mmCIF file of N, CA, C and O in Angstrom:
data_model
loop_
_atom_site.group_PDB
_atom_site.id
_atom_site.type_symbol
_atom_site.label_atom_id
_atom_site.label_comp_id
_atom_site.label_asym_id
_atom_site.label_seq_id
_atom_site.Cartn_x
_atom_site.Cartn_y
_atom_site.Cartn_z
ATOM 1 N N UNK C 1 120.221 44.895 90.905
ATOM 2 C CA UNK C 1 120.801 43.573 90.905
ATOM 3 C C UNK C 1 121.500 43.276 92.226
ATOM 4 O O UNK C 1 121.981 42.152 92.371
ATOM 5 N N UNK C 2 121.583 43.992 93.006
ATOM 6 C CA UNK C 2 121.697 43.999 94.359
ATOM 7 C C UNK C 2 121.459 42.849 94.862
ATOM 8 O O UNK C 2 120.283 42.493 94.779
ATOM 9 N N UNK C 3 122.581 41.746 95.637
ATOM 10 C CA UNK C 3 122.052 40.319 96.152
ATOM 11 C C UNK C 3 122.142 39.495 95.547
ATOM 12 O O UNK C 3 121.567 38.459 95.884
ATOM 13 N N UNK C 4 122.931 39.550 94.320
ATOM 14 C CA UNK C 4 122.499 38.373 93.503
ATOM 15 C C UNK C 4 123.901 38.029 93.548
ATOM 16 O O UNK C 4 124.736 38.843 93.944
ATOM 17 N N UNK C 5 124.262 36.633 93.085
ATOM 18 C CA UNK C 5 125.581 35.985 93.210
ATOM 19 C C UNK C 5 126.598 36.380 92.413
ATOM 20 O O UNK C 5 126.270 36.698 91.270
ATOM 21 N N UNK C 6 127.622 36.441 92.670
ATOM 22 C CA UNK C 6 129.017 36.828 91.943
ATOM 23 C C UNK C 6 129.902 35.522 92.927
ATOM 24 O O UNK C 6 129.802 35.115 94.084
ATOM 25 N N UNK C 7 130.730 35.196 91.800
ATOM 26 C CA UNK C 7 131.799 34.232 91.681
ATOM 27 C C UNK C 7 133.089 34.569 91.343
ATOM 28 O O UNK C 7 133.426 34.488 90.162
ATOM 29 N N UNK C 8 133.791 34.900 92.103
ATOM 30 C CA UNK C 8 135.290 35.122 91.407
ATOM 31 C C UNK C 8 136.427 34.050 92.084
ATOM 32 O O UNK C 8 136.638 33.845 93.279
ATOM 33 N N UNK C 9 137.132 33.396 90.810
ATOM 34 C CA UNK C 9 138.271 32.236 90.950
ATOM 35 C C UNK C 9 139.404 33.213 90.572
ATOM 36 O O UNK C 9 139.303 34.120 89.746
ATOM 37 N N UNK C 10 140.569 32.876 91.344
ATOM 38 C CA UNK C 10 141.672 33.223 91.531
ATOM 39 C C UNK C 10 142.517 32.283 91.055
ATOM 40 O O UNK C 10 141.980 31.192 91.246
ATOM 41 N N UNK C 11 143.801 32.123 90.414
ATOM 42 C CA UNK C 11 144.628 31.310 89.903
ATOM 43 C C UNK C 11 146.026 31.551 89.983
ATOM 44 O O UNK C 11 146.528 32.341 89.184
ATOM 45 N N UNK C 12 146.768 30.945 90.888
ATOM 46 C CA UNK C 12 147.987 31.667 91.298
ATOM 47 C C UNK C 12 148.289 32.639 91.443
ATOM 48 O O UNK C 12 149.232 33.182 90.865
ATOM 49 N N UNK C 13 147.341 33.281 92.517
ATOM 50 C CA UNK C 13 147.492 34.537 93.275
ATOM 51 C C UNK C 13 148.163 34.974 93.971
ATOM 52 O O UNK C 13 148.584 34.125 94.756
ATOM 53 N N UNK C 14 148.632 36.169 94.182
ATOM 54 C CA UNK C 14 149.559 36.188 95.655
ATOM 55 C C UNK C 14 147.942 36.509 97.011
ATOM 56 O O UNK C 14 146.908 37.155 97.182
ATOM 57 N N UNK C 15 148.916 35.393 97.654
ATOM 58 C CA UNK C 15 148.086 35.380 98.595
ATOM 59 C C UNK C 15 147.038 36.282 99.490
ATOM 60 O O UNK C 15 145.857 36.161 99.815
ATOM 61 N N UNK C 16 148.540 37.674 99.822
ATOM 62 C CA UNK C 16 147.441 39.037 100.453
ATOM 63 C C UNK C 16 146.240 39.023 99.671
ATOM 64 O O UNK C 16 145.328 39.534 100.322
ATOM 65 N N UNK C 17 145.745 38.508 98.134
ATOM 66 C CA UNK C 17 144.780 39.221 97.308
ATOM 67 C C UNK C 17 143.670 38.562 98.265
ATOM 68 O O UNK C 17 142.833 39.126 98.970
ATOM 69 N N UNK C 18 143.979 36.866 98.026
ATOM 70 C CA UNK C 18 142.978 35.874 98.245
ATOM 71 C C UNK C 18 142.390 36.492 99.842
ATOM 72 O O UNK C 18 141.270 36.842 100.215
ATOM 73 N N UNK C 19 143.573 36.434 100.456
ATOM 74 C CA UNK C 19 142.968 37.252 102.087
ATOM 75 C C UNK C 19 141.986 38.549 101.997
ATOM 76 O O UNK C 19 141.200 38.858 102.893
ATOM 77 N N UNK C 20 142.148 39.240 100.810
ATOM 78 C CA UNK C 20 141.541 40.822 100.729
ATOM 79 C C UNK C 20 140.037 40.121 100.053
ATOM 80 O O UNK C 20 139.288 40.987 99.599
ATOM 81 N N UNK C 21 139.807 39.480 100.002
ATOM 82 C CA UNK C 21 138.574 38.872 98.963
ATOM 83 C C UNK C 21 137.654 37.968 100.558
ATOM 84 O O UNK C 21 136.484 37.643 100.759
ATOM 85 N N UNK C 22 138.891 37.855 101.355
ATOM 86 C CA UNK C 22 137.548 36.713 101.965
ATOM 87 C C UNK C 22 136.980 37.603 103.275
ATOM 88 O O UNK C 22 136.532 37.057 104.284
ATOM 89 N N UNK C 23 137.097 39.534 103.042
ATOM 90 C CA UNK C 23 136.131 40.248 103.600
ATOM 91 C C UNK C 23 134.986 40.105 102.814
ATOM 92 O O UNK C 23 134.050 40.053 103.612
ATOM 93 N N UNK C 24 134.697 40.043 102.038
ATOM 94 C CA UNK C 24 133.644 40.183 101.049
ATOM 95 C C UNK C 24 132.870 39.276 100.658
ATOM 96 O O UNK C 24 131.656 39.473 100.620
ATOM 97 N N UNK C 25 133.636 37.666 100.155
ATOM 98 C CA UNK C 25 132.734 36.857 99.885
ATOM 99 C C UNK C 25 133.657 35.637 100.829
ATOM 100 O O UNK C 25 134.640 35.869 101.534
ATOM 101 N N UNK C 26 132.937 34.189 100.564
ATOM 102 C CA UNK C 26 133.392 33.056 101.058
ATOM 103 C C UNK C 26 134.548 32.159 100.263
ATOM 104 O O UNK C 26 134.667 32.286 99.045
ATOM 105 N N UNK C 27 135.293 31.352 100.929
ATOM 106 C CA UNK C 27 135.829 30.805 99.643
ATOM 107 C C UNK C 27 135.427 29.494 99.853
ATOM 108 O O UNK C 27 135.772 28.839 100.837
ATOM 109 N N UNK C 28 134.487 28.961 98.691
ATOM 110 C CA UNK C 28 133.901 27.901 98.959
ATOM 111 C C UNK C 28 135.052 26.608 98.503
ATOM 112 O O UNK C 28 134.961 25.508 99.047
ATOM 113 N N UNK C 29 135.916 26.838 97.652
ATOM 114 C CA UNK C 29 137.036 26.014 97.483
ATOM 115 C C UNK C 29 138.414 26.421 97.087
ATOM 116 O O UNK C 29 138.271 27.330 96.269
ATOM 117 N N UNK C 30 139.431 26.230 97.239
ATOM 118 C CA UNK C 30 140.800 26.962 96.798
ATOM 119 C C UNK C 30 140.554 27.627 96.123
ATOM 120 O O UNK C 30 140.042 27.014 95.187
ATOM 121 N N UNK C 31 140.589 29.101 95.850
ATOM 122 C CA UNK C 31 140.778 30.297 95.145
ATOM 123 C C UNK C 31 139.383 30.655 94.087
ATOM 124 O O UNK C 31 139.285 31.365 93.086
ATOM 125 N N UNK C 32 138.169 29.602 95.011
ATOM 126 C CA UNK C 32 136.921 30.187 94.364
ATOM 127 C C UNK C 32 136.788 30.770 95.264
ATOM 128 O O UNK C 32 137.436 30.638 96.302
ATOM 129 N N UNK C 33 135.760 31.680 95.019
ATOM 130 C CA UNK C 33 134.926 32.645 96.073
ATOM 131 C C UNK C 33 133.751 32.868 95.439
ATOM 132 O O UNK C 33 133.726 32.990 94.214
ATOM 133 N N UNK C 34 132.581 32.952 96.234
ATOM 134 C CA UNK C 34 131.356 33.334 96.254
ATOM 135 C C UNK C 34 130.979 34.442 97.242
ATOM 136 O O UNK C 34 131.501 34.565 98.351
ATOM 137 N N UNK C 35 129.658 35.544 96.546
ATOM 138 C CA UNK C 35 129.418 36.237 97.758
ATOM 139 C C UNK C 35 128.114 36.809 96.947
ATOM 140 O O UNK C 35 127.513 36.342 95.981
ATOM 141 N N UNK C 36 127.902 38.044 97.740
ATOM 142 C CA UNK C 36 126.702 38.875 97.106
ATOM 143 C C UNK C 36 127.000 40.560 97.300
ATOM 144 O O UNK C 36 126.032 41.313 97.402
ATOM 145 N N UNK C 37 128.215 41.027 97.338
ATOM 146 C CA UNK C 37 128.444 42.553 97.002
ATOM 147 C C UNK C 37 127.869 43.414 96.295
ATOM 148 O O UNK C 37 127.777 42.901 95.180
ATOM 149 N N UNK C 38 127.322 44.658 96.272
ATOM 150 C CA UNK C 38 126.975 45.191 95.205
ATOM 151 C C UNK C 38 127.984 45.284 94.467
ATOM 152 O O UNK C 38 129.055 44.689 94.584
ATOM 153 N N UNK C 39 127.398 46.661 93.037
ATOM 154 C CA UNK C 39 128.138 47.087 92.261
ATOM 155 C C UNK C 39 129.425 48.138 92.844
ATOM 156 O O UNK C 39 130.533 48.144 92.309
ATOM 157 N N UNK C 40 129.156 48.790 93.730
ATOM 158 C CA UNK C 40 130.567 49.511 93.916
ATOM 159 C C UNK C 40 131.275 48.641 95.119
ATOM 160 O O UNK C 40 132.348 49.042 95.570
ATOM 161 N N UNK C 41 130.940 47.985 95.401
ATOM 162 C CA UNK C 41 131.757 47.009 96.039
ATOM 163 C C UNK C 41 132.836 46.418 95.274
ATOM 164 O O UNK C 41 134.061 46.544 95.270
ATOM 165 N N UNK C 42 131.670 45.474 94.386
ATOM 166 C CA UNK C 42 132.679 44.356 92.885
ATOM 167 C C UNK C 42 133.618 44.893 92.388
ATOM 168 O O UNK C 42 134.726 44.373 92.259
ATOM 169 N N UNK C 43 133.136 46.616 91.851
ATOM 170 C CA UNK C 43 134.093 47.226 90.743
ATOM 171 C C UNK C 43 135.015 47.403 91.472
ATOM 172 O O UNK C 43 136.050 47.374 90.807
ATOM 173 N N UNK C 44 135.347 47.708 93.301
ATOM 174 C CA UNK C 44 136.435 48.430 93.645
ATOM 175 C C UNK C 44 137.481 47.217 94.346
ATOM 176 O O UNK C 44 138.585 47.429 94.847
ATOM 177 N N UNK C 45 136.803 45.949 94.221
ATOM 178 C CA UNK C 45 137.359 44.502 94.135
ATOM 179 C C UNK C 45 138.288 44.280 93.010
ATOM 180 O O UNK C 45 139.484 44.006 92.909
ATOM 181 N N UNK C 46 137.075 44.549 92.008
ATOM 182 C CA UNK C 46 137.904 44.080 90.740
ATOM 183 C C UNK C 46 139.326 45.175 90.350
ATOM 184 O O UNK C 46 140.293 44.802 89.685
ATOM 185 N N UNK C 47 139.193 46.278 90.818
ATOM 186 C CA UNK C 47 140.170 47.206 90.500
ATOM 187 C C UNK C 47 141.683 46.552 91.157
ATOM 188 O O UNK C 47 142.757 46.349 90.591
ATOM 189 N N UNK C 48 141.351 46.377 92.273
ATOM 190 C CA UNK C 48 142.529 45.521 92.567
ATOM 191 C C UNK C 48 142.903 44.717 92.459
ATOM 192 O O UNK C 48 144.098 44.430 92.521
ATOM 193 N N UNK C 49 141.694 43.813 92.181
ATOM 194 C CA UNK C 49 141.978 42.088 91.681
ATOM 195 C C UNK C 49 142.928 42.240 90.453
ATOM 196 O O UNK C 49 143.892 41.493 90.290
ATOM 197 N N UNK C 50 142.659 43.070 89.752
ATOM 198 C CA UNK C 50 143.143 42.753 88.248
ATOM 199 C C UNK C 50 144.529 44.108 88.478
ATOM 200 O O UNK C 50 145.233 44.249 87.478
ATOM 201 N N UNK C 51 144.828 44.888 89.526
ATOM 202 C CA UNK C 51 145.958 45.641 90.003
ATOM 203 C C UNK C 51 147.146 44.401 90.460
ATOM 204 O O UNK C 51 148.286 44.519 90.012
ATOM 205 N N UNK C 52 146.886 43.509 91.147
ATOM 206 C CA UNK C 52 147.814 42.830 91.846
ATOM 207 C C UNK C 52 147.771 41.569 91.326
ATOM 208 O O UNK C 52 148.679 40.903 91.825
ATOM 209 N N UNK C 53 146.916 40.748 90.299
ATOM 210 C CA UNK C 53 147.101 39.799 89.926
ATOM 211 C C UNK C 53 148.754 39.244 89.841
ATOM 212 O O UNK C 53 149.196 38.143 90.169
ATOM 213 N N UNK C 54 149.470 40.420 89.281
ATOM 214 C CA UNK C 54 150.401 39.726 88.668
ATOM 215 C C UNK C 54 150.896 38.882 87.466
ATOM 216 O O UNK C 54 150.832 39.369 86.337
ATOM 217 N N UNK C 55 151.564 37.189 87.736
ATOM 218 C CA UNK C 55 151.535 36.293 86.622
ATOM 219 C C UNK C 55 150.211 35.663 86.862
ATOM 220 O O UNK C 55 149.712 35.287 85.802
ATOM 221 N N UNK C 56 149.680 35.491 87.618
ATOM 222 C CA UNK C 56 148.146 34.432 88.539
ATOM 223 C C UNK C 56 147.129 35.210 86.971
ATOM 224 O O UNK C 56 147.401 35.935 86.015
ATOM 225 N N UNK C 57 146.083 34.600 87.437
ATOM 226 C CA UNK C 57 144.487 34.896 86.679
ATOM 227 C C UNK C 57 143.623 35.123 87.360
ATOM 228 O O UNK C 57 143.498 34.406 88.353
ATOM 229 N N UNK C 58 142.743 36.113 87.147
ATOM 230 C CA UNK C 58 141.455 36.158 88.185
ATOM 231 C C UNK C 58 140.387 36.061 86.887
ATOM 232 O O UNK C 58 140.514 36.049 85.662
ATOM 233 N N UNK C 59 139.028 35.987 88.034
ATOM 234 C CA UNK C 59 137.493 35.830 86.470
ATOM 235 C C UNK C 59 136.859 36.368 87.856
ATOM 236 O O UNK C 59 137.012 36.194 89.065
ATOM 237 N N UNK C 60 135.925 37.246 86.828
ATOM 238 C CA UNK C 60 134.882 37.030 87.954
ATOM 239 C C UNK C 60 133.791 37.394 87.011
ATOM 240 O O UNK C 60 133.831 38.154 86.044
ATOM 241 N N UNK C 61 132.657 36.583 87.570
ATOM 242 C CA UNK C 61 131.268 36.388 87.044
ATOM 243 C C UNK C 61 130.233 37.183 88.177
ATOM 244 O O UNK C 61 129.850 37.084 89.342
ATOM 245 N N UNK C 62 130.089 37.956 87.079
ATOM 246 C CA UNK C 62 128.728 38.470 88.224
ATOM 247 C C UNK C 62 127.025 39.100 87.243
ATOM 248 O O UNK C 62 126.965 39.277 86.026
ATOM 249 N N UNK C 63 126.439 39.206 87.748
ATOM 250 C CA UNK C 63 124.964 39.238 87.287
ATOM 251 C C UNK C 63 124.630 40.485 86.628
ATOM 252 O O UNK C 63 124.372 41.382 87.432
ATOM 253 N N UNK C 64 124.559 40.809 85.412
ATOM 254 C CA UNK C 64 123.897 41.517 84.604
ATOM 255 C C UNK C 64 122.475 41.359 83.972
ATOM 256 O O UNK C 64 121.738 40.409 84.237
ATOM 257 N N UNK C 65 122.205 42.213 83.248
ATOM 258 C CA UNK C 65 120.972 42.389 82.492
ATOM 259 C C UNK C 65 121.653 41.879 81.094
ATOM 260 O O UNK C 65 122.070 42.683 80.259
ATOM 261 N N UNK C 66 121.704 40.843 80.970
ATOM 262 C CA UNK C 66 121.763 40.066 79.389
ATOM 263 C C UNK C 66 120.820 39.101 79.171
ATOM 264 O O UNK C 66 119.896 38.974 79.974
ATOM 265 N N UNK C 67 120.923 38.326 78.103
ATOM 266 C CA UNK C 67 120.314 36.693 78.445
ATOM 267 C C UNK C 67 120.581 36.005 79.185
ATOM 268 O O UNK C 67 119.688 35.354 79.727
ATOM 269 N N UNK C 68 121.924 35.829 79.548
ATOM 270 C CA UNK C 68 122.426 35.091 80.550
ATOM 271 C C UNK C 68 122.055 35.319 81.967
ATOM 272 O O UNK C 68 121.743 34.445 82.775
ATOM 273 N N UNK C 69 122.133 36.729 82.196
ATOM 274 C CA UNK C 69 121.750 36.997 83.471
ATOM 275 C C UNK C 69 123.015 37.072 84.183
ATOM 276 O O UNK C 69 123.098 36.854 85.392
ATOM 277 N N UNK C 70 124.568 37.556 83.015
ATOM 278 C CA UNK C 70 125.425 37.385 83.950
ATOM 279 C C UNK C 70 126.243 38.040 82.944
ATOM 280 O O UNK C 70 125.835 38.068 81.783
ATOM 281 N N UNK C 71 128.032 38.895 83.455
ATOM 282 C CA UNK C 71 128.893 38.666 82.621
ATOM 283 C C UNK C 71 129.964 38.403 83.254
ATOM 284 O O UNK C 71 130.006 38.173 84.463
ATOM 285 N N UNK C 72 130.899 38.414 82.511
ATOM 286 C CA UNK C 72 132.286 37.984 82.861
ATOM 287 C C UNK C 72 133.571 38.948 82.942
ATOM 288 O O UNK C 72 133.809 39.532 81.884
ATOM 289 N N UNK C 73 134.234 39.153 83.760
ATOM 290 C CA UNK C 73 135.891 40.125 83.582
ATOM 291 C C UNK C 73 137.047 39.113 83.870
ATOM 292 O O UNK C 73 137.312 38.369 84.814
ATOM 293 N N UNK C 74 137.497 39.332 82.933
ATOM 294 C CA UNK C 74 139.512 38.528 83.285
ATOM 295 C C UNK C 74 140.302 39.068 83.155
ATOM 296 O O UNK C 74 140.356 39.705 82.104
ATOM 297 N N UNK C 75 141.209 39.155 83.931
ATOM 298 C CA UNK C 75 142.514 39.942 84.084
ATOM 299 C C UNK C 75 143.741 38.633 84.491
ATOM 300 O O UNK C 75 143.485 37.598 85.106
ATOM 301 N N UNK C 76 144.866 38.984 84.033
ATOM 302 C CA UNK C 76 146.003 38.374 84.521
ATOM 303 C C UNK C 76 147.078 37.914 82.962
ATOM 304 O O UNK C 76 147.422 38.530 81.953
ATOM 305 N N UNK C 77 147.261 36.800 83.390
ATOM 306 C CA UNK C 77 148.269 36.637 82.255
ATOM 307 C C UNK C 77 147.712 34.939 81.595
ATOM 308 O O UNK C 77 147.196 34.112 82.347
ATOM 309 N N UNK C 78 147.864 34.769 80.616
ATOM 310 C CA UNK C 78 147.042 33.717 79.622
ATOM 311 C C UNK C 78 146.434 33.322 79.873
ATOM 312 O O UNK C 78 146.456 32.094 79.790
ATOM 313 N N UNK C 79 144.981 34.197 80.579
ATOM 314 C CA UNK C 79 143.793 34.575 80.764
ATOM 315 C C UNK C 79 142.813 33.982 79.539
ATOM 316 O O UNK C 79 143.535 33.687 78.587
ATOM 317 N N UNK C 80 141.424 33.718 79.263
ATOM 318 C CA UNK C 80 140.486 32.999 78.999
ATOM 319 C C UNK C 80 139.788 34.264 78.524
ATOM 320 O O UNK C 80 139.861 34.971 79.530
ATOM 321 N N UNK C 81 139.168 34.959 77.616
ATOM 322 C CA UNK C 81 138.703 36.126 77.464
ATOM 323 C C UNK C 81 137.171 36.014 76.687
ATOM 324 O O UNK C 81 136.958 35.528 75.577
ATOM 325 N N UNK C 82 136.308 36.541 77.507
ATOM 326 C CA UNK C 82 135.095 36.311 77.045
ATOM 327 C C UNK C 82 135.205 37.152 75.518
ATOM 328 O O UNK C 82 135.958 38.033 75.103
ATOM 329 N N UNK C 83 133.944 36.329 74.874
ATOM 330 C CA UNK C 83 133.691 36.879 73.841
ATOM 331 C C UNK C 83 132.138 37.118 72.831
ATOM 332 O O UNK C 83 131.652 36.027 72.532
ATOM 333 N N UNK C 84 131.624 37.896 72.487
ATOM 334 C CA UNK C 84 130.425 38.259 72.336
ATOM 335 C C UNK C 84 130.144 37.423 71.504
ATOM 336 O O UNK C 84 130.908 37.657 70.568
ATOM 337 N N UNK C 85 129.222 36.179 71.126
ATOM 338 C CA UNK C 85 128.847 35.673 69.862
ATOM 339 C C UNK C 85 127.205 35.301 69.928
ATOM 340 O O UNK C 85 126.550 34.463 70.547
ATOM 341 N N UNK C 86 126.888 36.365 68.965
ATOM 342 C CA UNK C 86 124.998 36.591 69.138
ATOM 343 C C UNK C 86 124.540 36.804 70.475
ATOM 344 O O UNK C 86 123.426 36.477 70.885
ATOM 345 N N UNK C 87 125.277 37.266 71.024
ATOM 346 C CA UNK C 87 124.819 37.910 72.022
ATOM 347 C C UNK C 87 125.054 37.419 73.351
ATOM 348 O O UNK C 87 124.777 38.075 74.355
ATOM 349 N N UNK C 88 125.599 36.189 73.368
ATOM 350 C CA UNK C 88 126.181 35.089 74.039
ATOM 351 C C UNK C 88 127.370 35.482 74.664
ATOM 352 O O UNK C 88 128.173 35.963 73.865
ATOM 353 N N UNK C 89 127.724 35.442 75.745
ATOM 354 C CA UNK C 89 129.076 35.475 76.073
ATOM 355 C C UNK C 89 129.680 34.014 76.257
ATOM 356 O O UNK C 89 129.167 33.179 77.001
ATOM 357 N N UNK C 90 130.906 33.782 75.447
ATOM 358 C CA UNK C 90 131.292 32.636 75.124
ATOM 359 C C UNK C 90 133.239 33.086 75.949
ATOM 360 O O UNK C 90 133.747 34.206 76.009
ATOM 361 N N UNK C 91 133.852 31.749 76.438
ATOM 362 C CA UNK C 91 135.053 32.002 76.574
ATOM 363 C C UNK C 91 135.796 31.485 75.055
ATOM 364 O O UNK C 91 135.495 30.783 74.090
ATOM 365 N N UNK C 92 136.899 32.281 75.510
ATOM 366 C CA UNK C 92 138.096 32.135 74.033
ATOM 367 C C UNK C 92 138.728 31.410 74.631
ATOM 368 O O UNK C 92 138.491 31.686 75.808
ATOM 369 N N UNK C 93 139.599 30.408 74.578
ATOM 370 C CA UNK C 93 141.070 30.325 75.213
ATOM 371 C C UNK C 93 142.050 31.076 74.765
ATOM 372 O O UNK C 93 141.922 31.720 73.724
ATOM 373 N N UNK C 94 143.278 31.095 75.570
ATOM 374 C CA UNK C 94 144.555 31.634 74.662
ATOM 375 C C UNK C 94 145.371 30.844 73.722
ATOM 376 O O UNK C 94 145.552 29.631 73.832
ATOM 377 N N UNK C 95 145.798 31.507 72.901
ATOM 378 C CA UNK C 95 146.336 30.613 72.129
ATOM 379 C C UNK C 95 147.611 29.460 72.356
ATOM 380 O O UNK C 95 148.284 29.671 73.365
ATOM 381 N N UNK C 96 147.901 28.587 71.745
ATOM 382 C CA UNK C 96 148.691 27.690 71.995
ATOM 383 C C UNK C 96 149.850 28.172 72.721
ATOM 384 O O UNK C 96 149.967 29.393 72.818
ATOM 385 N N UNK C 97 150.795 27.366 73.288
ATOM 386 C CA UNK C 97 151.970 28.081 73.198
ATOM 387 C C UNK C 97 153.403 27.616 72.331
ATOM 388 O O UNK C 97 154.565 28.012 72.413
ATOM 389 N N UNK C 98 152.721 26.563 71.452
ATOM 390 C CA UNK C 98 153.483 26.372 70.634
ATOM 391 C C UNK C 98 152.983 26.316 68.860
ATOM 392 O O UNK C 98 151.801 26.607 68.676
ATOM 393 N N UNK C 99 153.450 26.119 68.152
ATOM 394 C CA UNK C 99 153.276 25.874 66.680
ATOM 395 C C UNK C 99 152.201 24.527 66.192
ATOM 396 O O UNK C 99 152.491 23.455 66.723
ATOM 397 N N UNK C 100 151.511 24.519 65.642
ATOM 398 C CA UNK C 100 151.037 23.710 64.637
ATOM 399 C C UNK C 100 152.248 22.501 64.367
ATOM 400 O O UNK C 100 151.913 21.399 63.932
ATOM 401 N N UNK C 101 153.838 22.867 64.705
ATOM 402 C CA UNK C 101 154.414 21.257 64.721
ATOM 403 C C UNK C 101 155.033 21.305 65.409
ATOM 404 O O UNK C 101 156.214 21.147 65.099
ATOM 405 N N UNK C 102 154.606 21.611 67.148
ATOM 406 C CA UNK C 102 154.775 21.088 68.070
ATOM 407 C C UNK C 102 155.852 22.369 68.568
ATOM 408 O O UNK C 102 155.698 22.451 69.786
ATOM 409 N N UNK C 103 156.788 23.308 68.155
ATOM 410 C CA UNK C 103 158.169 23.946 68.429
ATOM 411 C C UNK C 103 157.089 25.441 69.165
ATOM 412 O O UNK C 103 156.032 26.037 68.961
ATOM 413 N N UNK C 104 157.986 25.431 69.867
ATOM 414 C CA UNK C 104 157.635 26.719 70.846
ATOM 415 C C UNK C 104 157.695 28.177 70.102
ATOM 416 O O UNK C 104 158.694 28.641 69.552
ATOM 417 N N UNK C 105 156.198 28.899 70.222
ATOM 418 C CA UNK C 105 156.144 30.450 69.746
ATOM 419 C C UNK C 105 157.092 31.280 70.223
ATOM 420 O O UNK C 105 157.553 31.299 71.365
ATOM 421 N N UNK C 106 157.359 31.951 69.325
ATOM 422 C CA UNK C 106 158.078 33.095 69.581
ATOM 423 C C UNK C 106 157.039 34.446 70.793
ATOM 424 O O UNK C 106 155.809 34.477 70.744
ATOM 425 N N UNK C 107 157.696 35.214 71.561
ATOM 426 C CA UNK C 107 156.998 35.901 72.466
ATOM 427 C C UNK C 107 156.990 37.414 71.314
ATOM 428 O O UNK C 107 156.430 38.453 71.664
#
């Protein structure tokens, strides 16, 4: 799978990360990035991406052997979390952050 596109968006990052990402791929718009890394490239990206996130969010999409032809990793904090349905990778959101009548969850 060598060459094929990977996408990773950043979401209130600390900055050094976004700088450590644009050896590797481009950033085609605020805290997207595109590129074509292999696999021990991505994984040793993602090790840090999701090390230094912090409060921020990272995703990154990159190309597997599924139907899709792709999967997904998220790391950070009220993060979007893929989820398997028939085989599908579907996003979850996180849950609210308040109640069914409107009053703020307990942590």
């Amino acid at each position: 799978m060598s060459g094929a596109t990977t996408v990773v968006v950043l979401i209130a990052a600390p900055p050094g990360l976004r700088g450590h990402l644009t050896r590797w791929f481009t950033e085609a718009a605020p805290g997207v990035f595109v590129g074509s890394p292999n696999a021990r490239i991505r994984d040793g990206l993602w090790k840090i991406m999701a090390d230094r996130i912090r409060d921020g969010q990272a995703v990154m999409i990159e190309p597997a052997r599924t139907e899709q032809g792709w999967t997904v990793r998220t790391a950070g904090q009220d993060r979007w979390t893929p989820t398997d349905f028939d085989g599908l990778t579907l996003m979850s959101r996180p849950r609210a952050a308040v109640d069914s009548h409107g009053r703020p969850r307990n942590k």
